[in-house]
Short mmCIF file of C-alpha atoms in Angstrom, two decimals:
data_model
loop_
_atom_site.label_atom_id
_atom_site.label_comp_id
_atom_site.label_asym_id
_atom_site.label_seq_id
_atom_site.Cartn_x
_atom_site.Cartn_y
_atom_site.Cartn_z
CA MET S 198 54.00 -76.99 196.40
CA SER S 199 55.11 -76.27 192.86
CA LEU S 200 57.03 -73.13 191.96
CA GLN S 201 54.07 -71.89 189.94
CA LEU S 202 51.72 -72.27 192.93
CA PHE S 203 54.27 -70.57 195.18
CA CYS S 204 54.48 -67.61 192.75
CA ASP S 205 50.66 -67.35 192.70
CA TRP S 206 50.53 -67.51 196.51
CA LEU S 207 53.31 -64.91 196.90
CA ALA S 208 51.69 -62.56 194.37
CA ALA S 209 48.45 -62.67 196.39
CA THR S 210 50.08 -61.74 199.73
CA PRO S 211 49.30 -58.27 201.16
CA ALA S 212 52.97 -57.24 200.77
CA SER S 213 52.99 -58.13 197.08
CA LEU S 214 49.64 -56.41 196.48
CA LEU S 215 50.95 -53.28 198.20
CA PHE S 216 54.11 -53.23 196.01
CA GLN S 217 52.05 -53.90 192.86
CA THR S 218 49.63 -51.05 193.51
CA THR S 219 52.21 -48.47 194.62
CA SER S 220 53.70 -47.40 191.30
CA TRP S 221 56.98 -45.96 192.61
CA VAL S 222 58.04 -49.03 194.63
CA VAL S 223 59.54 -51.10 191.80
CA PRO S 224 61.56 -48.28 190.12
CA ALA S 225 62.70 -46.93 193.53
CA VAL S 226 63.82 -50.36 194.74
CA GLN S 227 65.50 -51.07 191.37
CA THR S 228 67.41 -47.79 191.79
CA VAL S 229 68.63 -48.83 195.26
CA HIS S 230 69.50 -52.23 193.73
CA ILE S 231 71.62 -50.62 190.97
CA LEU S 232 73.39 -48.25 193.40
CA SER S 233 74.29 -51.26 195.57
CA ILE S 234 75.52 -53.08 192.46
CA ALA S 235 77.80 -50.07 191.86
CA VAL S 236 79.31 -50.54 195.33
CA VAL S 237 79.83 -54.31 194.91
CA ILE S 238 81.23 -54.11 191.37
CA SER S 239 83.60 -51.22 192.10
CA ALA S 240 84.83 -52.77 195.36
CA ALA S 241 85.42 -56.13 193.66
CA LEU S 242 87.04 -54.45 190.63
CA LEU S 243 89.56 -52.43 192.66
CA VAL S 244 90.38 -55.23 195.13
CA HIS S 245 90.83 -57.93 192.48
CA LEU S 246 92.58 -55.81 189.84
CA ASN S 247 94.98 -54.76 192.62
CA THR S 248 95.76 -58.46 193.20
CA LEU S 249 96.49 -58.72 189.46
CA GLY S 250 98.74 -55.63 189.65
CA LEU S 251 96.37 -53.60 187.49
CA ALA S 252 94.78 -51.14 189.95
CA MET S 253 95.77 -48.92 192.90
CA ARG S 254 99.33 -50.24 192.82
CA SER S 255 100.63 -48.02 195.62
CA TYR S 256 98.07 -49.54 198.03
CA SER S 257 98.53 -52.98 199.63
CA SER S 258 95.91 -55.62 198.94
CA ALA S 259 95.40 -55.97 202.70
CA ALA S 260 94.62 -52.24 202.97
CA LEU S 261 92.18 -52.39 200.05
CA ALA S 262 90.45 -55.49 201.39
CA ALA S 263 90.04 -53.84 204.81
CA ARG S 264 88.72 -50.67 203.16
CA PHE S 265 86.42 -52.06 200.47
CA LEU S 266 85.17 -55.51 201.53
CA PRO S 267 83.04 -54.31 204.49
CA GLY S 268 81.29 -51.97 202.01
CA LEU S 269 80.86 -54.87 199.59
CA TRP S 270 79.15 -56.97 202.30
CA TRP S 271 76.83 -54.13 203.31
CA ALA S 272 75.88 -53.65 199.67
CA VAL S 273 75.27 -57.40 199.24
CA GLY S 274 72.90 -57.17 202.22
CA VAL S 275 71.02 -54.27 200.63
CA LEU S 276 70.91 -56.23 197.34
CA LEU S 277 69.35 -59.24 199.05
CA VAL S 278 66.69 -57.07 200.70
CA SER S 279 65.92 -54.96 197.59
CA GLY S 280 66.03 -58.06 195.38
CA SER S 281 63.58 -59.84 197.71
CA ILE S 282 61.19 -56.89 197.47
CA LEU S 283 61.36 -57.06 193.64
CA VAL S 284 60.67 -60.81 193.73
CA ILE S 285 57.72 -60.31 196.10
CA ALA S 286 56.33 -57.52 193.91
CA GLU S 287 56.31 -59.75 190.82
CA PRO S 288 57.28 -63.37 191.60
CA ALA S 289 56.55 -64.82 188.16
CA ARG S 290 58.88 -62.25 186.55
CA SER S 291 61.94 -63.87 188.15
CA LEU S 292 61.55 -67.08 190.19
CA PRO S 293 60.63 -69.53 187.39
CA LYS S 294 63.21 -68.20 184.92
CA GLY S 295 66.45 -70.11 184.30
CA ILE S 296 68.37 -66.83 184.00
CA PHE S 297 67.27 -65.81 187.52
CA GLN S 298 68.16 -69.23 188.95
CA LEU S 299 71.55 -68.97 187.21
CA LYS S 300 72.04 -65.50 188.72
CA MET S 301 71.34 -66.80 192.24
CA SER S 302 73.68 -69.79 191.76
CA LEU S 303 76.46 -67.48 190.52
CA LEU S 304 75.81 -65.18 193.49
CA ILE S 305 76.46 -68.06 195.90
CA VAL S 306 79.74 -68.79 194.08
CA ALA S 307 80.75 -65.09 194.15
CA ILE S 308 80.02 -64.85 197.89
CA ALA S 309 81.98 -68.07 198.56
CA LEU S 310 84.96 -66.79 196.52
CA THR S 311 84.93 -63.44 198.37
CA LEU S 312 84.93 -65.25 201.74
CA LEU S 313 87.67 -67.58 200.51
CA TYR S 314 89.73 -64.48 199.71
CA GLN S 315 88.87 -62.45 202.81
CA LEU S 316 88.88 -64.94 205.70
CA PRO S 317 92.57 -65.99 205.60
CA MET S 318 93.53 -62.26 205.59
CA ARG S 319 91.82 -61.85 208.98
CA LYS S 320 94.45 -64.07 210.62
CA GLN S 321 97.32 -62.83 208.48
CA PRO S 322 96.85 -59.66 206.36
CA ALA S 323 99.67 -60.63 203.99
CA HIS S 324 98.35 -64.21 203.63
CA TRP S 325 98.17 -64.14 199.82
CA GLN S 326 101.71 -62.80 199.41
CA THR S 327 103.54 -65.34 201.59
CA THR S 328 104.19 -68.04 198.98
CA PRO S 329 104.17 -68.18 195.15
CA ALA S 330 101.36 -70.77 195.29
CA ARG S 331 99.18 -68.47 197.39
CA ARG S 332 99.92 -65.60 194.99
CA MET S 333 98.70 -67.77 192.12
CA ASN S 334 95.57 -68.73 194.07
CA ALA S 335 94.79 -65.08 194.83
CA ARG S 336 95.07 -64.28 191.11
CA ALA S 337 92.80 -67.18 190.21
CA ILE S 338 90.22 -65.99 192.77
CA ALA S 339 90.52 -62.45 191.37
CA ILE S 340 89.92 -63.43 187.73
CA LEU S 341 87.09 -65.84 188.56
CA SER S 342 85.38 -63.35 190.87
CA LEU S 343 85.46 -60.54 188.30
CA ILE S 344 84.04 -62.78 185.57
CA ILE S 345 81.29 -64.09 187.87
CA TRP S 346 80.25 -60.62 189.15
CA CYS S 347 79.97 -59.44 185.52
CA CYS S 348 77.84 -62.48 184.64
CA ILE S 349 75.60 -61.76 187.65
CA VAL S 350 74.97 -58.18 186.45
CA PHE S 351 74.27 -59.38 182.90
CA ALA S 352 71.95 -62.15 184.09
CA GLY S 353 70.12 -59.62 186.26
CA ARG S 354 69.43 -57.30 183.36
CA TRP S 355 68.34 -60.19 181.14
CA ILE S 356 65.62 -61.26 183.60
CA ALA S 357 63.56 -58.47 182.02
CA TYR S 358 63.97 -59.90 178.50
CA VAL S 359 63.74 -63.67 178.92
CA PHE S 360 60.41 -65.45 179.11
CA MET G 196 65.98 -24.17 166.21
CA THR G 197 64.66 -27.66 166.69
CA LEU G 198 66.38 -30.90 167.56
CA GLN G 199 64.02 -32.97 165.44
CA PRO G 200 66.24 -33.21 162.30
CA LEU G 201 69.14 -34.42 164.46
CA LEU G 202 66.93 -36.94 166.27
CA SER G 203 65.51 -38.30 163.00
CA TRP G 204 68.99 -38.53 161.55
CA LEU G 205 70.17 -40.48 164.64
CA GLU G 206 67.24 -42.89 164.32
CA ASN G 207 68.12 -43.53 160.67
CA THR G 208 71.81 -44.21 161.28
CA GLY G 209 72.98 -47.81 160.98
CA VAL G 210 73.34 -48.08 164.77
CA GLY G 211 69.89 -46.64 165.48
CA THR G 212 68.20 -48.91 162.96
CA ALA G 213 70.11 -52.02 164.08
CA VAL G 214 69.33 -51.53 167.79
CA ARG G 215 65.67 -50.81 167.02
CA GLU G 216 65.19 -53.82 164.76
CA SER G 217 67.22 -56.39 166.69
CA ALA G 218 65.66 -58.36 169.54
CA VAL G 219 68.96 -58.81 171.38
CA LEU G 220 71.11 -55.72 170.70
CA PHE G 221 69.21 -53.47 173.12
CA PRO G 222 69.46 -55.84 176.13
CA TRP G 223 73.14 -56.42 175.39
CA PHE G 224 73.89 -52.69 175.21
CA GLU G 225 71.78 -52.17 178.33
CA SER G 226 73.70 -54.85 180.26
CA VAL G 227 77.05 -53.29 179.33
CA HIS G 228 75.59 -49.86 180.18
CA VAL G 229 74.60 -51.03 183.68
CA LEU G 230 78.01 -52.62 184.26
CA ALA G 231 79.80 -49.44 183.09
CA ILE G 232 77.56 -47.24 185.28
CA ALA G 233 78.33 -49.48 188.26
CA VAL G 234 82.05 -48.79 187.75
CA VAL G 235 81.54 -45.05 187.11
CA VAL G 236 79.37 -44.49 190.17
CA GLY G 237 81.24 -46.81 192.54
CA THR G 238 84.73 -45.53 191.69
CA ILE G 239 83.71 -41.86 191.69
CA ALA G 240 82.06 -42.46 195.08
CA VAL G 241 85.43 -43.63 196.47
CA VAL G 242 86.97 -40.30 195.37
CA ASP G 243 83.96 -38.30 196.62
CA LEU G 244 84.20 -39.97 200.04
CA ARG G 245 87.91 -39.09 200.13
CA LEU G 246 87.03 -35.45 199.31
CA LEU G 247 84.59 -35.60 202.25
CA ASN G 248 87.52 -36.85 204.36
CA LEU G 249 85.65 -40.05 205.18
CA THR G 250 88.02 -42.68 203.75
CA PHE G 251 91.74 -43.21 202.97
CA ARG G 252 92.47 -40.20 205.22
CA GLU G 253 96.06 -41.31 205.77
CA ARG G 254 96.86 -41.13 202.03
CA PRO G 255 97.02 -38.02 199.77
CA VAL G 256 93.88 -37.07 197.82
CA SER G 257 95.92 -36.76 194.62
CA GLU G 258 97.29 -40.31 194.99
CA LEU G 259 93.82 -41.81 195.29
CA MET G 260 92.45 -39.72 192.41
CA SER G 261 95.27 -40.64 190.05
CA GLN G 262 94.81 -44.35 190.72
CA VAL G 263 91.02 -44.58 190.78
CA LEU G 264 89.75 -42.01 188.26
CA PRO G 265 91.21 -43.76 185.17
CA PHE G 266 88.65 -46.53 185.79
CA THR G 267 85.89 -43.94 186.13
CA ARG G 268 86.87 -42.32 182.82
CA TRP G 269 87.09 -45.53 180.82
CA ALA G 270 83.82 -46.80 182.25
CA PHE G 271 82.18 -43.46 181.45
CA VAL G 272 83.30 -43.77 177.82
CA VAL G 273 81.70 -47.23 177.65
CA ALA G 274 78.51 -45.98 179.33
CA ALA G 275 78.34 -43.05 176.91
CA ILE G 276 78.83 -45.23 173.80
CA THR G 277 76.24 -47.80 174.86
CA GLY G 278 73.90 -45.02 176.01
CA ILE G 279 74.12 -43.21 172.68
CA ALA G 280 73.50 -46.47 170.82
CA MET G 281 70.29 -47.11 172.81
CA PHE G 282 69.26 -43.46 172.47
CA ALA G 283 69.76 -43.60 168.69
CA ALA G 284 67.19 -46.39 168.40
CA GLN G 285 64.33 -44.21 169.75
CA ALA G 286 65.81 -40.69 169.93
CA THR G 287 62.53 -38.81 169.53
CA SER G 288 60.64 -40.75 172.17
CA TYR G 289 63.54 -40.50 174.69
CA MET G 290 63.57 -36.72 174.34
CA ASP G 291 59.88 -36.76 175.31
CA LYS G 292 60.65 -38.53 178.61
CA THR G 293 61.24 -36.18 181.54
CA PRO G 294 63.65 -38.48 183.47
CA PHE G 295 65.83 -38.78 180.35
CA VAL G 296 66.06 -35.01 179.85
CA VAL G 297 66.71 -34.47 183.58
CA LYS G 298 69.42 -37.15 183.42
CA LEU G 299 71.14 -35.33 180.54
CA LEU G 300 70.97 -32.00 182.42
CA LEU G 301 72.40 -33.58 185.59
CA LEU G 302 75.20 -35.23 183.58
CA PHE G 303 76.04 -31.76 182.25
CA ILE G 304 76.03 -30.33 185.80
CA ALA G 305 78.22 -33.24 186.98
CA GLY G 306 80.64 -32.31 184.18
CA VAL G 307 80.64 -28.67 185.30
CA ASN G 308 81.27 -29.80 188.90
CA ILE G 309 84.25 -31.91 187.75
CA ALA G 310 85.65 -29.07 185.62
CA GLY G 311 85.17 -26.60 188.50
CA PHE G 312 86.97 -28.96 190.84
CA HIS G 313 89.95 -29.52 188.55
CA PHE G 314 90.41 -25.93 187.33
CA ILE G 315 89.40 -23.93 190.43
CA THR G 316 89.06 -25.96 193.64
CA ALA G 317 92.12 -28.17 193.06
CA ARG G 318 94.46 -25.30 192.08
CA ASP G 319 95.86 -25.10 195.63
CA MET G 320 95.65 -28.87 196.18
CA HIS G 321 99.25 -28.98 197.50
CA THR G 322 98.07 -27.11 200.61
CA TRP G 323 95.43 -29.72 201.56
CA ASP G 324 96.41 -32.85 199.60
CA VAL G 325 97.66 -34.74 202.68
CA GLY G 326 95.08 -33.31 205.10
CA PRO G 327 94.48 -33.75 207.97
CA THR G 328 91.55 -31.39 207.31
CA LEU G 329 90.04 -30.43 203.95
CA PRO G 330 88.59 -27.01 202.95
CA ALA G 331 84.79 -26.80 202.95
CA ARG G 332 84.74 -26.18 199.18
CA VAL G 333 86.54 -29.53 198.61
CA LYS G 334 83.97 -31.35 200.74
CA PHE G 335 81.22 -29.48 198.92
CA ALA G 336 82.52 -30.71 195.54
CA GLY G 337 82.58 -34.29 196.85
CA ALA G 338 79.09 -34.11 198.34
CA THR G 339 77.71 -32.50 195.16
CA SER G 340 79.21 -35.22 192.98
CA LEU G 341 77.89 -38.01 195.19
CA ALA G 342 74.37 -36.54 195.23
CA LEU G 343 74.38 -35.90 191.47
CA TRP G 344 75.35 -39.48 190.60
CA VAL G 345 72.70 -40.94 192.88
CA VAL G 346 70.04 -38.83 191.17
CA ILE G 347 71.47 -39.60 187.70
CA VAL G 348 71.12 -43.35 188.37
CA THR G 349 67.60 -42.75 189.70
CA CYS G 350 66.60 -40.85 186.56
CA GLY G 351 68.18 -43.52 184.37
CA ARG G 352 66.13 -46.26 186.02
CA TRP G 353 62.96 -44.17 185.81
CA ILE G 354 63.31 -43.81 182.01
CA GLY G 355 61.97 -47.35 181.68
CA PHE G 356 58.85 -46.59 183.73
CA VAL G 357 57.40 -43.50 182.04
#
């Protein structure tokens, strides 16, 4: 089945028709989406700038990861659900567009980088401070993650403007 | 007194004209606006949750505020600049949209809440800075801020749908 046919099929489902005909659904779900973006972006910003020595310097990176990353994952979950509702409401607005496909690819990279950062800290909270090489890797993850999250937000907003 | 001369002037400024006539300036400003709002709302929520005694309870309120709020302030400046630039493009029609006007009013109230916190509520901060409990008025300021920002974001998103 081609993407175009899939979009047509999805747009004709009862769920999609319900979202299309209930005028407050799309703005309400977009609002939830933006509030969740606020949680993800701020959590990532404080955790990663702390790694770079630029934020919350009196707090350890292990403490910040323990405090903020669970919230980041919850917000990512809400983003996936709210984003799915927006796709179902208007499939052709997002699915066929390169900018949307780019956003989803970057999201996978951002999630992988966050896991790459978080998982070793579960065994050893100070994992990223134990050797100079690990410190460098943590900084690389921090810079890459921040750039990618920003690109994801930009790509998301541009879905509305690209045809 | 009417706002109309000011709105028309804004629309005729270089920024207003450029954003209105360009196909890409508005989406770019809007993207930066969303990113800045994400930082404003997310970082202020961390402080609000601390004021509600729900997070970082083992660390002083003042310590968290001094290390998190600079990001909130800088992001707010960016959100305000990009917001004004988008407003300038269509000032008259934005002032006709209820969610936009409500958003402005709530931003003003959020400012009053922040000023009230800093100049009144936080005057005796040394007595509750390290907890373990926080006065009800401190929690009230945190809850008010959190609620205001949620509604401000809601109004902002609704501007595009009226």
